[in-house]
PDB file of C-alpha atoms in Angstrom:
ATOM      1  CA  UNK A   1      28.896  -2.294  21.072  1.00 50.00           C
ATOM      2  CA  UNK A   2      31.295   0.656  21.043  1.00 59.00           C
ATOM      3  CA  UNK A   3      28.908   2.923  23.536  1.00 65.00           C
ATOM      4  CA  UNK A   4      28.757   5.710  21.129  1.00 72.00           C
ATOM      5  CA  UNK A   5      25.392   7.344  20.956  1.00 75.00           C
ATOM      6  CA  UNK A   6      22.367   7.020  18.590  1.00 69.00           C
ATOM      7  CA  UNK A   7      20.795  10.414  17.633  1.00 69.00           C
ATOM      8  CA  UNK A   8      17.629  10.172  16.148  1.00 71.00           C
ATOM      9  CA  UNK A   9      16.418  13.262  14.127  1.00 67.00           C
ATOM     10  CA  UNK A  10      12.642  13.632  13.520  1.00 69.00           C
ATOM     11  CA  UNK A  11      11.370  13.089  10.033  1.00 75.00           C
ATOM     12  CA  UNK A  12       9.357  16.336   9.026  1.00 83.00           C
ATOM     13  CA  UNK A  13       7.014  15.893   5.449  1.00 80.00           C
ATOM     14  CA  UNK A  14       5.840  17.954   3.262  1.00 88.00           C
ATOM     15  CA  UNK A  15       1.651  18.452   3.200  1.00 87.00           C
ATOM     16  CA  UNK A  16       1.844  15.826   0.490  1.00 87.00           C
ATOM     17  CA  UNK A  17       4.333  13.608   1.787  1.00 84.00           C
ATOM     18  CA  UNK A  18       1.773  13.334   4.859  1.00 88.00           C
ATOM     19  CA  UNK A  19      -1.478  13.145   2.452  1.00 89.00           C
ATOM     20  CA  UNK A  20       0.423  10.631   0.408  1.00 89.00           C
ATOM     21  CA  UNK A  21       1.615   8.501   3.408  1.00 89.00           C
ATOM     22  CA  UNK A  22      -2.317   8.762   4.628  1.00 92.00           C
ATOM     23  CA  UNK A  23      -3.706   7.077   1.685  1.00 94.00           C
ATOM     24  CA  UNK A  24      -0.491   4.452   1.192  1.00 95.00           C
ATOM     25  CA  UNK A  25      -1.528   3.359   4.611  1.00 95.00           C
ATOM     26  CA  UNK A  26      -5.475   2.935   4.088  1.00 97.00           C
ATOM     27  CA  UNK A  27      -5.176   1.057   1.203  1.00 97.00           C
ATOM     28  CA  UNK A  28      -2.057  -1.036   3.075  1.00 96.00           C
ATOM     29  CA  UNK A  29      -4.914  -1.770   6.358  1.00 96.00           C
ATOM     30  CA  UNK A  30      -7.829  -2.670   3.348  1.00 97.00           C
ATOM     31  CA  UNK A  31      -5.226  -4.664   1.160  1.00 96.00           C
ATOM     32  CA  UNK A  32      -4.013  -6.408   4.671  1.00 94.00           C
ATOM     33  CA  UNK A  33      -8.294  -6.715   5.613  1.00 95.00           C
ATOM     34  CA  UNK A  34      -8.782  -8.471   2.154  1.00 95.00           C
ATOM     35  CA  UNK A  35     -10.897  -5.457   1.030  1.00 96.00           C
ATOM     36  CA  UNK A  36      -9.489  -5.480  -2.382  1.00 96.00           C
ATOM     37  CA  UNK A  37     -12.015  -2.708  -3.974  1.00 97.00           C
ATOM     38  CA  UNK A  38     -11.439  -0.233  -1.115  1.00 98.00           C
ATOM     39  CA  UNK A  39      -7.713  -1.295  -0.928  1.00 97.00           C
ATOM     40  CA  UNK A  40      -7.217  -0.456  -4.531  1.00 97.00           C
ATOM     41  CA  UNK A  41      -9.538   2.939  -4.611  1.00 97.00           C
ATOM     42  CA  UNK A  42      -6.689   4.229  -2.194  1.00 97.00           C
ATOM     43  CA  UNK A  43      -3.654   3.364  -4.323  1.00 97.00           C
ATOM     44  CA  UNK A  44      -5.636   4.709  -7.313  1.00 97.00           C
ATOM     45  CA  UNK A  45      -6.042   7.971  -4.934  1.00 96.00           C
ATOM     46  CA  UNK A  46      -2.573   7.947  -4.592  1.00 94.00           C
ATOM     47  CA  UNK A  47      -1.389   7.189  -8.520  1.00 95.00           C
ATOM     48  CA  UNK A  48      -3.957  10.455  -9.409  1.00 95.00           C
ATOM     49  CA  UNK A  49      -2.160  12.534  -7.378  1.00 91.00           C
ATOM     50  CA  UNK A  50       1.698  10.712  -7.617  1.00 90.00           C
ATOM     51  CA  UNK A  51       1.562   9.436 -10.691  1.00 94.00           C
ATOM     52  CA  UNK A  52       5.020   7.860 -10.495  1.00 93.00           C
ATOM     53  CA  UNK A  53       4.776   6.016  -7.464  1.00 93.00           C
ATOM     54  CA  UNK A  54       5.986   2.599  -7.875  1.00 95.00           C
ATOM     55  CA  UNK A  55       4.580   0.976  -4.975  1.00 95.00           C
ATOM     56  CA  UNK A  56       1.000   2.252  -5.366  1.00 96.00           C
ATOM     57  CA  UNK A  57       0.869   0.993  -8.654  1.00 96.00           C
ATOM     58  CA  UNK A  58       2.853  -2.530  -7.623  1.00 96.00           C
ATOM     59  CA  UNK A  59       0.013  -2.675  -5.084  1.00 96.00           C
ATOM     60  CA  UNK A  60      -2.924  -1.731  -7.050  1.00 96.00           C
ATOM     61  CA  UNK A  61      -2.001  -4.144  -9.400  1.00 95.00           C
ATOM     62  CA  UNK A  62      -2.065  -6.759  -6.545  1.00 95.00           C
ATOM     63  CA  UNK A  63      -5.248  -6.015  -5.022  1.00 96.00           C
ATOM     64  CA  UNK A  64      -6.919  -6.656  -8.475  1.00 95.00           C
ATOM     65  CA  UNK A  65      -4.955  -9.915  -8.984  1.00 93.00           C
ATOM     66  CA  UNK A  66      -6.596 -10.704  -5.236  1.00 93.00           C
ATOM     67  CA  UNK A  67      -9.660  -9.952  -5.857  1.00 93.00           C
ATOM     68  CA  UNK A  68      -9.239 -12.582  -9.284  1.00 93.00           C
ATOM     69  CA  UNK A  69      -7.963 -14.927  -7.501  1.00 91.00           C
ATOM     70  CA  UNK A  70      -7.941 -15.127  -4.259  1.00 90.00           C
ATOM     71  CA  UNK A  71      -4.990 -15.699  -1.565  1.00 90.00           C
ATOM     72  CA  UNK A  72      -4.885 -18.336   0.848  1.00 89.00           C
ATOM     73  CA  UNK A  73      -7.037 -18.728   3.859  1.00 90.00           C
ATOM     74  CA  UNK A  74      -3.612 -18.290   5.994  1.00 91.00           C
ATOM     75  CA  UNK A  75      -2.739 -15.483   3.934  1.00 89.00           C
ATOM     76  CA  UNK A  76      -0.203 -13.167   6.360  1.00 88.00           C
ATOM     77  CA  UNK A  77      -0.330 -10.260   3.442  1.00 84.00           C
ATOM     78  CA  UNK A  78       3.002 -11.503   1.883  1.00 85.00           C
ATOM     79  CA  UNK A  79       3.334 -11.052  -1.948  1.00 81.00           C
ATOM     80  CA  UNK A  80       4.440 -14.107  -3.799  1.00 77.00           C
ATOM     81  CA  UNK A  81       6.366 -12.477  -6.880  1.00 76.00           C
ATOM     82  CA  UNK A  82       7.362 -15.880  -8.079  1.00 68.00           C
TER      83      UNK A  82
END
């Protein structure tokens, strides 16, 4: 270490950073609970209101292959792109 100092600035969002960040992270507790519908009715919140948002749609898209087919019993929430 060279002892210089860490300054940490607080990130400020916008109202719809924070509303988007609010319904990332219920549908990231549902998706992480196994509740696939209510997991994917958040990202779909999300899409309708940012439509270009990559990782909603990434995880909306997961949460129906889920609910197809099912993960693992010792499923830790990891994807498995391959």
């Amino acid at each position: 270490a060279d002892g210089g100092i860490l300054c940490c600035v607080p990130l400020r969002l916008s109202a719809e950073g924070e509303e988007m960040l609010g319904l990332y992270h219920g549908g990231l507790d549902a998706y992480r609970a196994r509740r696939w519908d209510e997991a994917e009715n958040f990202f779909r919140r999300c899409l309708l209101r940012f439509p270009d948002d990559g990782p909603s749609r990434a995880m909306e898209e997961r949460c129906r292959d889920y609910r197809e087919r099912h993960p693992p019993e010792d499923w830790d929430g990891a994807f498995d792109a391959g």
